[in-house]
PDB file of C-alpha atoms in Angstrom:
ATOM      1  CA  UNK H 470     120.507 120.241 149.398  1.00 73.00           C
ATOM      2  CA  UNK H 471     120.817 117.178 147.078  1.00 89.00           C
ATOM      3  CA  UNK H 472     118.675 115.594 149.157  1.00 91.00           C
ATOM      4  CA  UNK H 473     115.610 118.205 148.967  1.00 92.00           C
ATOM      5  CA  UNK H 474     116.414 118.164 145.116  1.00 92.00           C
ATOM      6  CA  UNK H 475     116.109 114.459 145.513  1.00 93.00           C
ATOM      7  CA  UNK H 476     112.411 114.713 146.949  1.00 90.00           C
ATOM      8  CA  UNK H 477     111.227 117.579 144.936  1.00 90.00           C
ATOM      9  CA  UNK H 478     112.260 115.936 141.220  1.00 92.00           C
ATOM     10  CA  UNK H 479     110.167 112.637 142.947  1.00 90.00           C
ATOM     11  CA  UNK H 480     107.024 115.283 143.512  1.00 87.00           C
ATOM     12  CA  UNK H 481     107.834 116.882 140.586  1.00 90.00           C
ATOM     13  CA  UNK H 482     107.530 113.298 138.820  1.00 88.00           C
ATOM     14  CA  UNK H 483     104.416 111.743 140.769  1.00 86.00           C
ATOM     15  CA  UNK H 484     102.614 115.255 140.212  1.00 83.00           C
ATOM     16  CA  UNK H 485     103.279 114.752 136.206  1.00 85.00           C
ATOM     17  CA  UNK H 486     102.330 111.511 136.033  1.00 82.00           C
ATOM     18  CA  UNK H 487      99.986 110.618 139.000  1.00 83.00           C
ATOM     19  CA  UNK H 488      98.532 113.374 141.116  1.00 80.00           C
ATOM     20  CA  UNK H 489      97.635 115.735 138.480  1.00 75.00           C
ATOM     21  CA  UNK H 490      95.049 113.198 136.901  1.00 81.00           C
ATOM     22  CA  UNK H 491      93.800 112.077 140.213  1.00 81.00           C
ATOM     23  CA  UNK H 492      90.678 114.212 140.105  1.00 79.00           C
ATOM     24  CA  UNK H 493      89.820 113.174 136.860  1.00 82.00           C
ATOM     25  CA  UNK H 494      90.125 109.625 137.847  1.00 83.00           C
ATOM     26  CA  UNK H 495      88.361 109.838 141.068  1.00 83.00           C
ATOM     27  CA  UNK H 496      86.024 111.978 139.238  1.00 84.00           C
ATOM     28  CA  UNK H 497      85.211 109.652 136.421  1.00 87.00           C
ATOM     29  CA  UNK H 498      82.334 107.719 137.920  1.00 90.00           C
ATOM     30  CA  UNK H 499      80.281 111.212 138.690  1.00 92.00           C
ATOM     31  CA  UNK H 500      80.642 112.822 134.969  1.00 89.00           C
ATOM     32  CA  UNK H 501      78.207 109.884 133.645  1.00 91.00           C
ATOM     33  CA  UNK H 502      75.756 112.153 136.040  1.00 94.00           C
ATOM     34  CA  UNK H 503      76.905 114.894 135.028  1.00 93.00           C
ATOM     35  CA  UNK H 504      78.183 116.161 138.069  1.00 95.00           C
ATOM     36  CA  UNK H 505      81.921 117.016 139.367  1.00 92.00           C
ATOM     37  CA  UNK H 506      83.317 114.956 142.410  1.00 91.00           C
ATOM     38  CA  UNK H 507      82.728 118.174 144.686  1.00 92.00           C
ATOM     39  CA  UNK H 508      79.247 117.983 143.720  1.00 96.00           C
ATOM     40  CA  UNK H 509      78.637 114.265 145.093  1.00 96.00           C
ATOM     41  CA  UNK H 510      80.665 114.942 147.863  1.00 94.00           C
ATOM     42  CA  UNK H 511      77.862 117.630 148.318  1.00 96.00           C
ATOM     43  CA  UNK H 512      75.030 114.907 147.896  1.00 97.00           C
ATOM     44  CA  UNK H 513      77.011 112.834 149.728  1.00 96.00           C
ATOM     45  CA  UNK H 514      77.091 115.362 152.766  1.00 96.00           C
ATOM     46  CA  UNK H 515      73.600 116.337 152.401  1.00 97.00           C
ATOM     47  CA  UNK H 516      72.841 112.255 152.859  1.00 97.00           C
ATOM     48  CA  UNK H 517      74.541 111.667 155.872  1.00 96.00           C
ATOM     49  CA  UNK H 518      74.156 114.844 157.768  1.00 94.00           C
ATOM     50  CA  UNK H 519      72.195 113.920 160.787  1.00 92.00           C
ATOM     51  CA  UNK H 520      70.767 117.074 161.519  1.00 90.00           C
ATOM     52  CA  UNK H 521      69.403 119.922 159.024  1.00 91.00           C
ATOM     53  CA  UNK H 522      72.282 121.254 156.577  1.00 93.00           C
ATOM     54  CA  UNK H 523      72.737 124.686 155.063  1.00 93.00           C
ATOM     55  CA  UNK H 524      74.782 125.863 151.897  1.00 92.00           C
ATOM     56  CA  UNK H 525      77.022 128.087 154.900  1.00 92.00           C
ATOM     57  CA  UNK H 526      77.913 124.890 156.432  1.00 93.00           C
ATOM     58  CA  UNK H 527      78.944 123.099 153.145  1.00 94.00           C
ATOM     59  CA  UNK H 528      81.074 126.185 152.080  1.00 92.00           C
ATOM     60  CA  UNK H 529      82.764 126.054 155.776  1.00 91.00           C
ATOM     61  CA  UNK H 530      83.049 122.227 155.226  1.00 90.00           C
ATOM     62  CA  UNK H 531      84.594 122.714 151.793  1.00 87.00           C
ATOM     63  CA  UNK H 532      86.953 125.785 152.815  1.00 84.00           C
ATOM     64  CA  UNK H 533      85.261 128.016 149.599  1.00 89.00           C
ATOM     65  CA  UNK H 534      83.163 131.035 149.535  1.00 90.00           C
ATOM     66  CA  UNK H 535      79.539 131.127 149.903  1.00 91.00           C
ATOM     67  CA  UNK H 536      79.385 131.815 146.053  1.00 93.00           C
ATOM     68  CA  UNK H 537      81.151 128.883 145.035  1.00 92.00           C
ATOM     69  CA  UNK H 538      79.073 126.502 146.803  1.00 94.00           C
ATOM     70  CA  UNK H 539      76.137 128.099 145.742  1.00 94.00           C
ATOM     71  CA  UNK H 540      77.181 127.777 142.218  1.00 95.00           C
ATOM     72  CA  UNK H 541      77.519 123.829 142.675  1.00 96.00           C
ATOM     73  CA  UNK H 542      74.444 123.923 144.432  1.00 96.00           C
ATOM     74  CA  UNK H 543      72.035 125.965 142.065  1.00 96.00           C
ATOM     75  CA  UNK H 544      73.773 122.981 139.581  1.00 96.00           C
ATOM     76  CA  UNK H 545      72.385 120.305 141.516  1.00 98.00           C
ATOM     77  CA  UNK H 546      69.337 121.872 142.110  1.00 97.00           C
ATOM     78  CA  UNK H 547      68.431 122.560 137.927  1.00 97.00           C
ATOM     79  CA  UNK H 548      69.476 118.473 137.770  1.00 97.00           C
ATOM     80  CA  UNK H 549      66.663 118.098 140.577  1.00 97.00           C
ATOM     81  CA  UNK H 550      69.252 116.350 142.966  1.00 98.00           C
ATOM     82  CA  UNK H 551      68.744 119.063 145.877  1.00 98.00           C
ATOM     83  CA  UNK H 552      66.080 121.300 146.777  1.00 97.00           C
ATOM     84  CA  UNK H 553      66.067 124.154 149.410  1.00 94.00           C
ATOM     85  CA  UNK H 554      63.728 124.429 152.247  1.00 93.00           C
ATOM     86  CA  UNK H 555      62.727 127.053 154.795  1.00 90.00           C
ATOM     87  CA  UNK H 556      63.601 126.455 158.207  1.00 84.00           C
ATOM     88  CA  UNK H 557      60.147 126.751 159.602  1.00 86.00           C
ATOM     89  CA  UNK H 558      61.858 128.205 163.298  1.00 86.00           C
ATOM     90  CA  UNK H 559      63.929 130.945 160.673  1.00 85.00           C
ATOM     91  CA  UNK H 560      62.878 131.938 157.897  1.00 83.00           C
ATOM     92  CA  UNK H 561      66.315 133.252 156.577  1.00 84.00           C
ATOM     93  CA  UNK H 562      67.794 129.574 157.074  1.00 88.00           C
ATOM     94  CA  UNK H 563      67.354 127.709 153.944  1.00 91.00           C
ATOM     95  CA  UNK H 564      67.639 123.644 154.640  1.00 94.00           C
ATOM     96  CA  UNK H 565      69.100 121.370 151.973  1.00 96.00           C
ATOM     97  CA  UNK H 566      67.623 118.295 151.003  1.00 96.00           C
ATOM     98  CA  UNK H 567      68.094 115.212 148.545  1.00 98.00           C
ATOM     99  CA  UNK H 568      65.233 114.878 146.060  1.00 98.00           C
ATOM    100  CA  UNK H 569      64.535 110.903 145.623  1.00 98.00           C
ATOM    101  CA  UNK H 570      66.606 111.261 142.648  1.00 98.00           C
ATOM    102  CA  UNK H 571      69.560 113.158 144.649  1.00 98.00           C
ATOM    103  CA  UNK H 572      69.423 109.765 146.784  1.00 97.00           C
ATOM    104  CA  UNK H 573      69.835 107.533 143.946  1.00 98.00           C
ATOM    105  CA  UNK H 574      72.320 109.100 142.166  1.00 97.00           C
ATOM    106  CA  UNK H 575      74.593 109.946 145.161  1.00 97.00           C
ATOM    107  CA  UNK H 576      73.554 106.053 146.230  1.00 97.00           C
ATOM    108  CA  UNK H 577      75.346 104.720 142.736  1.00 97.00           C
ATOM    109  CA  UNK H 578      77.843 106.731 143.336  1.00 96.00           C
ATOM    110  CA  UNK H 579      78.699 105.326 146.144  1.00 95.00           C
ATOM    111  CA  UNK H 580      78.442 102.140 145.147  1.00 96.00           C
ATOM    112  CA  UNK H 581      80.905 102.427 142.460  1.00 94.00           C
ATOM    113  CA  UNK H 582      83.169 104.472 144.695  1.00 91.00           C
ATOM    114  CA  UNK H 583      82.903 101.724 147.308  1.00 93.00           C
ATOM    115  CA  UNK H 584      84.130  99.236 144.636  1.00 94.00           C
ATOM    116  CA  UNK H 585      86.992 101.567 143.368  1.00 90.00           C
ATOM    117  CA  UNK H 586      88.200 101.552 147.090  1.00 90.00           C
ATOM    118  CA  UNK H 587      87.319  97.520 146.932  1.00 94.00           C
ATOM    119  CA  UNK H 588      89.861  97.143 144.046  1.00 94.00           C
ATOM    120  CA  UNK H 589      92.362  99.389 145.654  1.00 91.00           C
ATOM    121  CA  UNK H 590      92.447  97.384 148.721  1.00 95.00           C
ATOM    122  CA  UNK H 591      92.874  94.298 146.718  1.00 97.00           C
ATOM    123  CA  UNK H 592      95.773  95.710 145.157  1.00 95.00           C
ATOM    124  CA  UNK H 593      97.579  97.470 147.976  1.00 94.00           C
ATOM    125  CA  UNK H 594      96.250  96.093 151.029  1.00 96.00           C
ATOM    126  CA  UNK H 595      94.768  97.969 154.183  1.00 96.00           C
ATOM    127  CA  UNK H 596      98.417  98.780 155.694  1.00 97.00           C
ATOM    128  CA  UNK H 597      99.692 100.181 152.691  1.00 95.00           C
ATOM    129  CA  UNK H 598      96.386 102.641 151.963  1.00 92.00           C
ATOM    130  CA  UNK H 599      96.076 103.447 155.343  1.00 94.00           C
ATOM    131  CA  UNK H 600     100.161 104.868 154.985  1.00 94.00           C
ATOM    132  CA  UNK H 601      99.204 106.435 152.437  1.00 90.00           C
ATOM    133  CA  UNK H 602      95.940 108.405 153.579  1.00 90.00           C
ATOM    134  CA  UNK H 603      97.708 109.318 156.814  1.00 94.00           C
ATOM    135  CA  UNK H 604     100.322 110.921 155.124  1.00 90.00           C
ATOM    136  CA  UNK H 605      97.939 112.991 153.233  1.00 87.00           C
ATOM    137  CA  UNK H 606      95.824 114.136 155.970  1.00 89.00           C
ATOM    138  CA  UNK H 607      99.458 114.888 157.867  1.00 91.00           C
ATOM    139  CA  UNK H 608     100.865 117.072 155.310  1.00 87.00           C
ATOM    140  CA  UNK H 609      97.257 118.461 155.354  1.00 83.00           C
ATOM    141  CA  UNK H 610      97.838 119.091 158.887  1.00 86.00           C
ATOM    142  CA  UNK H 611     101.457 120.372 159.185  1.00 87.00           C
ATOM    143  CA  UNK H 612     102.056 122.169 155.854  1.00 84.00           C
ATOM    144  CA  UNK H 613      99.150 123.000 153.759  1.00 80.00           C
ATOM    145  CA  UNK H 614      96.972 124.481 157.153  1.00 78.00           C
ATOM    146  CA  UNK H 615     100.181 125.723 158.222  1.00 78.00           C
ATOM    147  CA  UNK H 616     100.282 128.028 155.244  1.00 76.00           C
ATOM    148  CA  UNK H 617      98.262 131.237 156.580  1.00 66.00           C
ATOM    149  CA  UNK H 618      97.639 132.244 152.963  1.00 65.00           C
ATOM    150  CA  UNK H 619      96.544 129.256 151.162  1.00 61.00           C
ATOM    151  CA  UNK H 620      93.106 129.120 151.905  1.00 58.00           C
ATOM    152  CA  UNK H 621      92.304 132.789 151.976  1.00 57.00           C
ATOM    153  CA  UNK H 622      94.170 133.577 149.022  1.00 56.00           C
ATOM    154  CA  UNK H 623      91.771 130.710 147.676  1.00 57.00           C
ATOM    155  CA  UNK H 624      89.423 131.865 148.257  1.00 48.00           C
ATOM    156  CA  UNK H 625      89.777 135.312 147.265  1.00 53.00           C
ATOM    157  CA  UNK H 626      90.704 134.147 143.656  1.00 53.00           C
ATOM    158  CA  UNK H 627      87.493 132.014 143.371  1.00 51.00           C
ATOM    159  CA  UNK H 628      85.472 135.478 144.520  1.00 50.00           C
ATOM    160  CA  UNK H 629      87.225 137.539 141.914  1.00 53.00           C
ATOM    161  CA  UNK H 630      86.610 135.127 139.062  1.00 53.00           C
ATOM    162  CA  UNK H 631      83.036 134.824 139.832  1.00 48.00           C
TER     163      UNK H 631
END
């Protein structure tokens, strides 16, 4: 047991300090635009999607309910980042699309978050960021996706606070 208590007052510790202003760090280079991270992650989708993309297969993508997507969405749509089009072989299927300014923001973007992960490797090295995004997408793997009720319970609290 000292050992568990040992690991959790280390998460307890990285979460204060670290991992709890992650997303506002990652985020940083997006708010000048505006926009949160899952927002250019949308644009960022959107640009590299080889075929024709739809708001369902963002929310899938994303694990969050149609509404929440569509709330980012109509968002990036008002900046004129994204616009919808009909499918002309369904009608019902709406098609997003960068606008040319969608494609230069989301381009900057990526820029800066390509020299963010430029500095990083500096500092760390390859081996040591490649640890440490393979232990993320493990504990991904074997204990968040594990958890039957974390992403439906998720989502169910994002659709009652809309």
């Amino acid at each position: 047991m000292n050992e568990e208590k040992k690991y959790f007052d280390a998460f307890i510790k990285s979460y204060l300090f670290s991992l709890k202003y992650l997303q506002d760090f990652i985020s940083a280079p997006a708010s000048d635009y505006k926009i949160s991270f899952d927002q250019y992650l949308i644009l960022h989708e959107i640009k590299e999607a080889t075929g024709d993309l739809t708001l369902m297969e963002i929310a899938s993508r994303h694990r969050v309910s149609r509404s929440a997507i569509s709330r980012q969405i109509s968002s990036l749509m008002d900046r004129g980042f994204v616009i919808q089009k009909i499918d002309s072989n369904d009608r019902r299927r709406k098609i997003l699309q960068l606008t040319a300014e969608g494609n230069n923001v989301e381009g900057k973007l990526l820029e800066a978050g390509l020299e963010r992960a430029h500095d990083w490797l500096k500092i760390f090295g390859a081996n040591k960021l490649s640890d440490v995004l393979k232990f993320i997408d493990d504990f991904s793997t074997e204990v968040i996706s594990k958890e039957e009720t974390y992403f439906s319970d998720r989502i169910n609290d994002k659709k009652n606070k809309s």
